[in-house]
DNA sequence: TTGACAATATCGAATTACGATATTAGATTT
DNA sequence: AAATCTAATATCGTAATTCGATATTGTCAA
């Protein structure tokens, strides 16, 4: 992400994408971060983990620890209210993009 | 914008929308802010004006003062490099939204 | 020359993002 | 069973943003 403008755009989306992925399957930090990188995006763990915490505090995600090969993972899934805000966010995002292309 | 998540999403877009509008016509802070409000969005002047300054510093906008009925306005227009980054940002934004809807 | 006003600019406090470092806890090795 | 290893999570101090409030600018009208 060469330019700060593009990075900020991405950062605005990051929470929405977290919820979006958590809606499809259980996610955890490490894997989510790697998936982003595969798509050419990047976010610091110092940003990502606090984001997960905050989304859980707000009631959009819920989490459970699980041991996988002796390592602890914190899996997150979407809550009902998380799904509600996700749908709102998708609409808003679409609206904002559409305006960039219409006219 | 009831929810912080939605607001952050919007804030990620704000610079792109500034450039987008400046591409269509000369814009200035007060008017741009009012136009946002008409669309249900809102941004503090303490955020907006420094953003204009930064976008100009980075060479994406250029500005000129103009007197309108005895009041000074700073009009901004898009530069060539501003247009370049705008096109990149539009593509990225579309990509990010598309992923929320596909699958 | 002082008031009034639209618009822009800037301030201090609170929040956020970053990279780096520390912590966790089960598995493996000795 | 103590020590070591390791994937993953958590946290730290610093720098950068965002906010609402306040200050400043520059021209016209009285």
PDB file of C-alpha atoms (C1' of nucleotides) in Angstrom:
ATOM      1  CA  UNK A   1       0.000   0.000   0.000  1.00  0.00           C
ATOM      2  CA  UNK A   2       2.281   2.670  -1.304  1.00  0.00           C
ATOM      3  CA  UNK A   3       0.162   5.651  -0.416  1.00  0.00           C
ATOM      4  CA  UNK A   4      -1.279   6.741   2.922  1.00  0.00           C
ATOM      5  CA  UNK A   5      -4.538   7.661   1.253  1.00  0.00           C
ATOM      6  CA  UNK A   6      -4.983   4.106   0.037  1.00  0.00           C
ATOM      7  CA  UNK A   7      -3.986   2.735   3.400  1.00  0.00           C
ATOM      8  CA  UNK A   8      -6.501   4.908   5.242  1.00  0.00           C
ATOM      9  CA  UNK A   9      -9.165   3.773   2.834  1.00  0.00           C
ATOM     10  CA  UNK A  10      -8.309   0.203   3.659  1.00  0.00           C
ATOM     11  CA  UNK A  11      -8.245   0.916   7.390  1.00  0.00           C
ATOM     12  CA  UNK A  12     -11.761   2.259   7.168  1.00  0.00           C
ATOM     13  CA  UNK A  13     -12.804  -1.078   5.742  1.00  0.00           C
ATOM     14  CA  UNK A  14     -10.884  -3.326   8.063  1.00  0.00           C
ATOM     15  CA  UNK A  15     -13.538  -3.739  10.758  1.00  0.00           C
ATOM     16  CA  UNK A  16     -16.176  -4.422   8.150  1.00  0.00           C
ATOM     17  CA  UNK A  17     -13.986  -7.077   6.596  1.00  0.00           C
ATOM     18  CA  UNK A  18     -13.355  -8.672   9.951  1.00  0.00           C
ATOM     19  CA  UNK A  19     -17.089  -8.963  10.512  1.00  0.00           C
ATOM     20  CA  UNK A  20     -17.608 -10.148   6.970  1.00  0.00           C
ATOM     21  CA  UNK A  21     -15.140 -12.985   7.371  1.00  0.00           C
ATOM     22  CA  UNK A  22     -16.401 -13.864  10.823  1.00  0.00           C
ATOM     23  CA  UNK A  23     -19.835 -14.220   9.258  1.00  0.00           C
ATOM     24  CA  UNK A  24     -18.596 -16.921   6.919  1.00  0.00           C
ATOM     25  CA  UNK A  25     -16.460 -18.918   9.339  1.00  0.00           C
ATOM     26  CA  UNK A  26     -14.667 -18.793  12.649  1.00  0.00           C
ATOM     27  CA  UNK A  27     -11.609 -16.609  12.313  1.00  0.00           C
ATOM     28  CA  UNK A  28      -8.542 -15.916  14.404  1.00  0.00           C
ATOM     29  CA  UNK A  29      -5.969 -13.147  14.299  1.00  0.00           C
ATOM     30  CA  UNK A  30      -2.949 -14.837  12.810  1.00  0.00           C
ATOM     31  CA  UNK A  31      -4.848 -16.420   9.961  1.00  0.00           C
ATOM     32  CA  UNK A  32      -6.857 -13.325   9.212  1.00  0.00           C
ATOM     33  CA  UNK A  33      -3.669 -11.301   9.000  1.00  0.00           C
ATOM     34  CA  UNK A  34      -2.130 -13.785   6.566  1.00  0.00           C
ATOM     35  CA  UNK A  35      -5.233 -13.780   4.434  1.00  0.00           C
ATOM     36  CA  UNK A  36      -5.040 -10.008   4.188  1.00  0.00           C
ATOM     37  CA  UNK A  37      -1.443 -10.226   3.085  1.00  0.00           C
ATOM     38  CA  UNK A  38      -2.343 -12.702   0.383  1.00  0.00           C
ATOM     39  CA  UNK A  39      -4.655 -10.006  -0.966  1.00  0.00           C
ATOM     40  CA  UNK A  40      -1.925  -7.393  -0.779  1.00  0.00           C
ATOM     41  CA  UNK A  41      -3.075  -5.682   2.377  1.00  0.00           C
ATOM     42  CA  UNK A  42      -1.359  -5.430   5.707  1.00  0.00           C
ATOM     43  CA  UNK A  43      -2.150  -4.490   9.252  1.00  0.00           C
ATOM     44  CA  UNK A  44       0.004  -4.467  12.355  1.00  0.00           C
ATOM     45  CA  UNK A  45      -0.755  -6.939  15.112  1.00  0.00           C
ATOM     46  CA  UNK A  46      -0.636  -3.976  17.441  1.00  0.00           C
ATOM     47  CA  UNK A  47      -3.677  -2.727  15.572  1.00  0.00           C
ATOM     48  CA  UNK A  48      -5.413  -5.975  14.748  1.00  0.00           C
ATOM     49  CA  UNK A  49      -5.686  -7.591  18.165  1.00  0.00           C
ATOM     50  CA  UNK A  50      -7.012  -4.495  19.918  1.00  0.00           C
ATOM     51  CA  UNK A  51      -9.564  -4.254  17.099  1.00  0.00           C
ATOM     52  CA  UNK A  52     -10.790  -7.759  17.797  1.00  0.00           C
ATOM     53  CA  UNK A  53     -11.050  -6.890  21.473  1.00  0.00           C
ATOM     54  CA  UNK A  54     -13.028  -3.779  20.771  1.00  0.00           C
ATOM     55  CA  UNK A  55     -15.402  -5.504  18.379  1.00  0.00           C
ATOM     56  CA  UNK A  56     -16.054  -8.083  21.050  1.00  0.00           C
ATOM     57  CA  UNK A  57     -16.565  -5.427  23.734  1.00  0.00           C
ATOM     58  CA  UNK A  58     -19.114  -3.790  21.473  1.00  0.00           C
ATOM     59  CA  UNK A  59     -20.904  -7.089  21.165  1.00  0.00           C
ATOM     60  CA  UNK A  60     -20.288  -7.606  17.450  1.00  0.00           C
ATOM     61  CA  UNK A  61     -18.053 -10.635  17.922  1.00  0.00           C
ATOM     62  CA  UNK A  62     -17.837 -13.351  20.493  1.00  0.00           C
ATOM     63  CA  UNK A  63     -14.775 -15.479  21.089  1.00  0.00           C
ATOM     64  CA  UNK A  64     -13.630 -18.752  22.549  1.00  0.00           C
ATOM     65  CA  UNK A  65     -10.164 -20.114  23.129  1.00  0.00           C
ATOM     66  CA  UNK A  66      -9.216 -23.386  21.573  1.00  0.00           C
ATOM     67  CA  UNK A  67      -6.071 -25.473  21.623  1.00  0.00           C
ATOM     68  CA  UNK A  68      -4.711 -26.502  18.278  1.00  0.00           C
ATOM     69  CA  UNK A  69      -1.613 -28.645  18.452  1.00  0.00           C
ATOM     70  CA  UNK A  70      -0.760 -27.231  21.797  1.00  0.00           C
ATOM     71  CA  UNK A  71      -1.166 -23.627  20.707  1.00  0.00           C
ATOM     72  CA  UNK A  72      -3.958 -21.421  21.917  1.00  0.00           C
ATOM     73  CA  UNK A  73      -6.119 -19.758  19.351  1.00  0.00           C
ATOM     74  CA  UNK A  74      -8.882 -17.298  20.027  1.00  0.00           C
ATOM     75  CA  UNK A  75     -11.605 -17.944  17.524  1.00  0.00           C
ATOM     76  CA  UNK A  76     -14.136 -15.248  16.787  1.00  0.00           C
ATOM     77  CA  UNK A  77     -17.616 -15.549  15.375  1.00  0.00           C
ATOM     78  CA  UNK A  78     -20.217 -12.977  14.497  1.00  0.00           C
ATOM     79  CA  UNK A  79     -23.067 -12.161  16.848  1.00  0.00           C
ATOM     80  CA  UNK A  80     -26.555 -11.197  15.822  1.00  0.00           C
ATOM     81  CA  UNK A  81     -25.868  -7.515  16.434  1.00  0.00           C
ATOM     82  CA  UNK A  82     -22.578  -7.918  14.560  1.00  0.00           C
ATOM     83  CA  UNK A  83     -24.525  -9.157  11.592  1.00  0.00           C
ATOM     84  CA  UNK A  84     -26.884  -6.232  11.804  1.00  0.00           C
ATOM     85  CA  UNK A  85     -24.104  -3.636  11.737  1.00  0.00           C
ATOM     86  CA  UNK A  86     -22.344  -5.595   9.011  1.00  0.00           C
ATOM     87  CA  UNK A  87     -25.346  -5.284   6.742  1.00  0.00           C
ATOM     88  CA  UNK A  88     -25.572  -1.568   7.420  1.00  0.00           C
ATOM     89  CA  UNK A  89     -21.884  -1.151   6.717  1.00  0.00           C
ATOM     90  CA  UNK A  90     -22.104  -3.060   3.461  1.00  0.00           C
ATOM     91  CA  UNK A  91     -24.862  -0.790   2.262  1.00  0.00           C
ATOM     92  CA  UNK A  92     -22.970   2.323   3.260  1.00  0.00           C
ATOM     93  CA  UNK A  93     -19.775   1.118   1.614  1.00  0.00           C
ATOM     94  CA  UNK A  94     -21.609   0.334  -1.587  1.00  0.00           C
ATOM     95  CA  UNK A  95     -23.281   3.718  -1.534  1.00  0.00           C
ATOM     96  CA  UNK A  96     -19.960   5.493  -1.086  1.00  0.00           C
ATOM     97  CA  UNK A  97     -18.346   3.592  -3.933  1.00  0.00           C
ATOM     98  CA  UNK A  98     -21.298   3.988  -6.238  1.00  0.00           C
ATOM     99  CA  UNK A  99     -21.109   7.717  -5.871  1.00  0.00           C
ATOM    100  CA  UNK A 100     -17.509   7.632  -7.032  1.00  0.00           C
ATOM    101  CA  UNK A 101     -18.558   5.919 -10.246  1.00  0.00           C
ATOM    102  CA  UNK A 102     -21.887   7.460 -11.151  1.00  0.00           C
ATOM    103  CA  UNK A 103     -22.247  10.784 -12.985  1.00  0.00           C
TER     104      UNK A 103
ATOM    105  CA  UNK B   1     -23.691   8.180  11.780  1.00  0.00           C
ATOM    106  CA  UNK B   2     -24.838   6.350  14.840  1.00  0.00           C
ATOM    107  CA  UNK B   3     -22.020   3.826  15.015  1.00  0.00           C
ATOM    108  CA  UNK B   4     -18.272   4.346  15.186  1.00  0.00           C
ATOM    109  CA  UNK B   5     -17.714   1.526  12.747  1.00  0.00           C
ATOM    110  CA  UNK B   6     -19.792   3.301  10.132  1.00  0.00           C
ATOM    111  CA  UNK B   7     -18.087   6.566  10.869  1.00  0.00           C
ATOM    112  CA  UNK B   8     -14.626   5.076  10.491  1.00  0.00           C
ATOM    113  CA  UNK B   9     -15.685   3.561   7.211  1.00  0.00           C
ATOM    114  CA  UNK B  10     -16.778   6.966   6.039  1.00  0.00           C
ATOM    115  CA  UNK B  11     -13.586   8.590   7.311  1.00  0.00           C
ATOM    116  CA  UNK B  12     -11.556   6.171   5.223  1.00  0.00           C
ATOM    117  CA  UNK B  13     -13.427   7.435   2.195  1.00  0.00           C
ATOM    118  CA  UNK B  14     -13.315  11.117   2.958  1.00  0.00           C
ATOM    119  CA  UNK B  15     -10.064  11.958   1.172  1.00  0.00           C
ATOM    120  CA  UNK B  16     -11.152  10.021  -1.873  1.00  0.00           C
ATOM    121  CA  UNK B  17     -14.416  11.906  -1.945  1.00  0.00           C
ATOM    122  CA  UNK B  18     -12.642  15.221  -1.621  1.00  0.00           C
ATOM    123  CA  UNK B  19     -10.528  14.395  -4.642  1.00  0.00           C
ATOM    124  CA  UNK B  20     -13.551  13.062  -6.492  1.00  0.00           C
ATOM    125  CA  UNK B  21     -15.462  16.295  -6.018  1.00  0.00           C
ATOM    126  CA  UNK B  22     -12.444  18.441  -6.782  1.00  0.00           C
ATOM    127  CA  UNK B  23     -12.193  16.551 -10.057  1.00  0.00           C
ATOM    128  CA  UNK B  24     -15.635  17.689 -11.081  1.00  0.00           C
ATOM    129  CA  UNK B  25     -15.476  21.314  -9.980  1.00  0.00           C
ATOM    130  CA  UNK B  26     -13.649  23.759  -7.740  1.00  0.00           C
ATOM    131  CA  UNK B  27     -14.546  23.065  -4.137  1.00  0.00           C
ATOM    132  CA  UNK B  28     -14.075  24.842  -0.849  1.00  0.00           C
ATOM    133  CA  UNK B  29     -14.346  23.672   2.723  1.00  0.00           C
ATOM    134  CA  UNK B  30     -17.601  25.179   3.886  1.00  0.00           C
ATOM    135  CA  UNK B  31     -19.557  24.077   0.856  1.00  0.00           C
ATOM    136  CA  UNK B  32     -18.051  20.624   0.804  1.00  0.00           C
ATOM    137  CA  UNK B  33     -18.981  20.168   4.445  1.00  0.00           C
ATOM    138  CA  UNK B  34     -22.565  21.199   3.760  1.00  0.00           C
ATOM    139  CA  UNK B  35     -22.801  18.875   0.811  1.00  0.00           C
ATOM    140  CA  UNK B  36     -21.680  16.007   3.031  1.00  0.00           C
ATOM    141  CA  UNK B  37     -24.366  16.861   5.545  1.00  0.00           C
ATOM    142  CA  UNK B  38     -26.988  16.858   2.847  1.00  0.00           C
ATOM    143  CA  UNK B  39     -25.975  13.251   2.225  1.00  0.00           C
ATOM    144  CA  UNK B  40     -26.153  12.418   5.899  1.00  0.00           C
ATOM    145  CA  UNK B  41     -22.455  12.501   6.623  1.00  0.00           C
ATOM    146  CA  UNK B  42     -20.521  14.816   8.859  1.00  0.00           C
ATOM    147  CA  UNK B  43     -16.955  15.800   9.533  1.00  0.00           C
ATOM    148  CA  UNK B  44     -15.525  18.331  11.941  1.00  0.00           C
ATOM    149  CA  UNK B  45     -13.873  21.444  10.558  1.00  0.00           C
ATOM    150  CA  UNK B  46     -10.950  20.599  12.803  1.00  0.00           C
ATOM    151  CA  UNK B  47     -10.538  17.511  10.662  1.00  0.00           C
ATOM    152  CA  UNK B  48     -11.587  18.834   7.286  1.00  0.00           C
ATOM    153  CA  UNK B  49      -9.340  21.850   6.906  1.00  0.00           C
ATOM    154  CA  UNK B  50      -6.145  20.073   7.936  1.00  0.00           C
ATOM    155  CA  UNK B  51      -7.081  17.362   5.426  1.00  0.00           C
ATOM    156  CA  UNK B  52      -7.263  19.912   2.631  1.00  0.00           C
ATOM    157  CA  UNK B  53      -3.884  21.234   3.708  1.00  0.00           C
ATOM    158  CA  UNK B  54      -2.342  17.806   3.690  1.00  0.00           C
ATOM    159  CA  UNK B  55      -3.762  16.884   0.323  1.00  0.00           C
ATOM    160  CA  UNK B  56      -2.294  20.063  -1.067  1.00  0.00           C
ATOM    161  CA  UNK B  57       1.093  19.418   0.576  1.00  0.00           C
ATOM    162  CA  UNK B  58       1.109  16.019  -1.029  1.00  0.00           C
ATOM    163  CA  UNK B  59       0.461  17.615  -4.384  1.00  0.00           C
ATOM    164  CA  UNK B  60      -2.976  16.136  -4.966  1.00  0.00           C
ATOM    165  CA  UNK B  61      -4.791  19.448  -4.764  1.00  0.00           C
ATOM    166  CA  UNK B  62      -3.870  22.993  -5.567  1.00  0.00           C
ATOM    167  CA  UNK B  63      -5.632  26.029  -4.179  1.00  0.00           C
ATOM    168  CA  UNK B  64      -6.253  29.689  -4.751  1.00  0.00           C
ATOM    169  CA  UNK B  65      -7.934  32.303  -2.606  1.00  0.00           C
ATOM    170  CA  UNK B  66     -10.830  34.191  -3.991  1.00  0.00           C
ATOM    171  CA  UNK B  67     -13.043  36.934  -2.623  1.00  0.00           C
ATOM    172  CA  UNK B  68     -16.739  36.309  -2.845  1.00  0.00           C
ATOM    173  CA  UNK B  69     -18.873  39.135  -1.502  1.00  0.00           C
ATOM    174  CA  UNK B  70     -16.089  40.284   0.701  1.00  0.00           C
ATOM    175  CA  UNK B  71     -15.439  36.859   2.134  1.00  0.00           C
ATOM    176  CA  UNK B  72     -12.327  34.846   1.406  1.00  0.00           C
ATOM    177  CA  UNK B  73     -12.723  31.382   0.038  1.00  0.00           C
ATOM    178  CA  UNK B  74      -9.947  28.928  -0.656  1.00  0.00           C
ATOM    179  CA  UNK B  75     -10.892  27.007  -3.751  1.00  0.00           C
ATOM    180  CA  UNK B  76      -9.274  23.666  -4.445  1.00  0.00           C
ATOM    181  CA  UNK B  77      -8.867  21.821  -7.700  1.00  0.00           C
ATOM    182  CA  UNK B  78      -7.384  18.454  -8.543  1.00  0.00           C
ATOM    183  CA  UNK B  79      -3.843  18.136  -9.865  1.00  0.00           C
ATOM    184  CA  UNK B  80      -2.638  15.554 -12.328  1.00  0.00           C
ATOM    185  CA  UNK B  81      -1.109  13.432  -9.594  1.00  0.00           C
ATOM    186  CA  UNK B  82      -4.285  13.878  -7.593  1.00  0.00           C
ATOM    187  CA  UNK B  83      -6.206  12.391 -10.453  1.00  0.00           C
ATOM    188  CA  UNK B  84      -3.828   9.494 -10.636  1.00  0.00           C
ATOM    189  CA  UNK B  85      -4.230   8.556  -6.997  1.00  0.00           C
ATOM    190  CA  UNK B  86      -7.973   9.104  -7.266  1.00  0.00           C
ATOM    191  CA  UNK B  87      -8.233   6.489  -9.975  1.00  0.00           C
ATOM    192  CA  UNK B  88      -6.196   4.050  -7.914  1.00  0.00           C
ATOM    193  CA  UNK B  89      -8.351   4.696  -4.884  1.00  0.00           C
ATOM    194  CA  UNK B  90     -11.548   4.189  -6.823  1.00  0.00           C
ATOM    195  CA  UNK B  91     -10.344   0.808  -8.012  1.00  0.00           C
ATOM    196  CA  UNK B  92      -9.292  -0.225  -4.539  1.00  0.00           C
ATOM    197  CA  UNK B  93     -12.572   0.918  -3.025  1.00  0.00           C
ATOM    198  CA  UNK B  94     -14.548  -0.992  -5.608  1.00  0.00           C
ATOM    199  CA  UNK B  95     -12.453  -4.085  -5.025  1.00  0.00           C
ATOM    200  CA  UNK B  96     -13.028  -3.901  -1.277  1.00  0.00           C
ATOM    201  CA  UNK B  97     -16.759  -3.507  -1.675  1.00  0.00           C
ATOM    202  CA  UNK B  98     -17.044  -6.204  -4.301  1.00  0.00           C
ATOM    203  CA  UNK B  99     -15.465  -8.679  -1.961  1.00  0.00           C
ATOM    204  CA  UNK B 100     -18.133  -7.927   0.606  1.00  0.00           C
ATOM    205  CA  UNK B 101     -20.833  -8.863  -1.874  1.00  0.00           C
ATOM    206  CA  UNK B 102     -19.407 -11.733  -3.871  1.00  0.00           C
ATOM    207  CA  UNK B 103     -19.444 -15.360  -2.706  1.00  0.00           C
TER     208      UNK B 103
ATOM    209  C1'  DT C   1     -12.884  52.870  12.500  1.00  0.00           C
ATOM    210  C1'  DT C   2     -15.727  49.785  14.254  1.00  0.00           C
ATOM    211  C1'  DG C   3     -19.016  45.903  13.619  1.00  0.00           C
ATOM    212  C1'  DA C   4     -20.533  42.084  11.428  1.00  0.00           C
ATOM    213  C1'  DC C   5     -19.954  37.988   9.045  1.00  0.00           C
ATOM    214  C1'  DA C   6     -18.393  33.810   6.071  1.00  0.00           C
ATOM    215  C1'  DA C   7     -14.824  31.155   5.899  1.00  0.00           C
ATOM    216  C1'  DT C   8     -10.508  29.344   7.238  1.00  0.00           C
ATOM    217  C1'  DA C   9      -7.074  28.145  10.704  1.00  0.00           C
ATOM    218  C1'  DT C  10      -5.459  26.370  14.947  1.00  0.00           C
ATOM    219  C1'  DC C  11      -5.624  24.560  19.770  1.00  0.00           C
ATOM    220  C1'  DG C  12      -5.509  20.867  23.681  1.00  0.00           C
ATOM    221  C1'  DA C  13      -7.496  16.508  24.891  1.00  0.00           C
ATOM    222  C1'  DA C  14      -8.768  11.988  23.698  1.00  0.00           C
ATOM    223  C1'  DT C  15      -8.345   8.107  20.647  1.00  0.00           C
ATOM    224  C1'  DT C  16      -5.938   5.160  17.271  1.00  0.00           C
ATOM    225  C1'  DA C  17      -2.062   2.824  14.660  1.00  0.00           C
ATOM    226  C1'  DC C  18       2.398   1.271  14.671  1.00  0.00           C
ATOM    227  C1'  DG C  19       6.520  -1.811  15.431  1.00  0.00           C
ATOM    228  C1'  DA C  20       8.673  -3.982  19.078  1.00  0.00           C
ATOM    229  C1'  DT C  21       8.592  -6.624  22.964  1.00  0.00           C
ATOM    230  C1'  DA C  22       6.420  -9.562  26.407  1.00  0.00           C
ATOM    231  C1'  DT C  23       3.323 -13.164  27.734  1.00  0.00           C
ATOM    232  C1'  DT C  24       0.690 -17.446  27.336  1.00  0.00           C
ATOM    233  C1'  DA C  25       0.212 -22.388  27.556  1.00  0.00           C
ATOM    234  C1'  DG C  26       0.564 -26.864  25.632  1.00  0.00           C
ATOM    235  C1'  DA C  27       4.208 -29.982  23.323  1.00  0.00           C
ATOM    236  C1'  DT C  28       8.564 -31.772  22.975  1.00  0.00           C
ATOM    237  C1'  DT C  29      12.979 -32.853  24.552  1.00  0.00           C
ATOM    238  C1'  DT C  30      16.243 -34.249  27.895  1.00  0.00           C
TER     239       DT C  30
ATOM    240  C1'  DA D   1       9.351 -33.272  35.707  1.00  0.00           C
ATOM    241  C1'  DA D   2      12.239 -29.321  34.357  1.00  0.00           C
ATOM    242  C1'  DA D   3      13.713 -26.901  30.671  1.00  0.00           C
ATOM    243  C1'  DT D   4      13.013 -25.462  26.102  1.00  0.00           C
ATOM    244  C1'  DC D   5      10.411 -24.459  21.974  1.00  0.00           C
ATOM    245  C1'  DT D   6       6.851 -22.225  19.397  1.00  0.00           C
ATOM    246  C1'  DA D   7       2.245 -20.355  17.406  1.00  0.00           C
ATOM    247  C1'  DA D   8      -0.532 -17.130  18.795  1.00  0.00           C
ATOM    248  C1'  DT D   9      -2.162 -13.455  21.548  1.00  0.00           C
ATOM    249  C1'  DA D  10      -1.460  -9.371  24.386  1.00  0.00           C
ATOM    250  C1'  DT D  11       0.538  -5.080  25.621  1.00  0.00           C
ATOM    251  C1'  DC D  12       3.791  -1.055  25.626  1.00  0.00           C
ATOM    252  C1'  DG D  13       5.490   3.773  24.410  1.00  0.00           C
ATOM    253  C1'  DT D  14       5.482   6.914  20.678  1.00  0.00           C
ATOM    254  C1'  DA D  15       3.575   9.268  16.871  1.00  0.00           C
ATOM    255  C1'  DA D  16      -0.322  10.594  14.283  1.00  0.00           C
ATOM    256  C1'  DT D  17      -5.586  11.660  13.874  1.00  0.00           C
ATOM    257  C1'  DT D  18     -10.065  13.455  15.131  1.00  0.00           C
ATOM    258  C1'  DC D  19     -12.803  16.266  17.634  1.00  0.00           C
ATOM    259  C1'  DG D  20     -15.330  20.496  19.329  1.00  0.00           C
ATOM    260  C1'  DA D  21     -14.188  24.888  20.642  1.00  0.00           C
ATOM    261  C1'  DT D  22     -11.948  28.993  19.957  1.00  0.00           C
ATOM    262  C1'  DA D  23      -9.178  32.292  17.345  1.00  0.00           C
ATOM    263  C1'  DT D  24      -8.009  34.564  13.128  1.00  0.00           C
ATOM    264  C1'  DT D  25      -8.627  36.498   8.541  1.00  0.00           C
ATOM    265  C1'  DG D  26     -10.249  39.862   5.254  1.00  0.00           C
ATOM    266  C1'  DT D  27     -13.778  42.628   3.204  1.00  0.00           C
ATOM    267  C1'  DC D  28     -18.001  45.285   3.132  1.00  0.00           C
ATOM    268  C1'  DA D  29     -21.417  48.402   5.422  1.00  0.00           C
ATOM    269  C1'  DA D  30     -22.631  51.748   8.712  1.00  0.00           C
TER     270       DA D  30
END
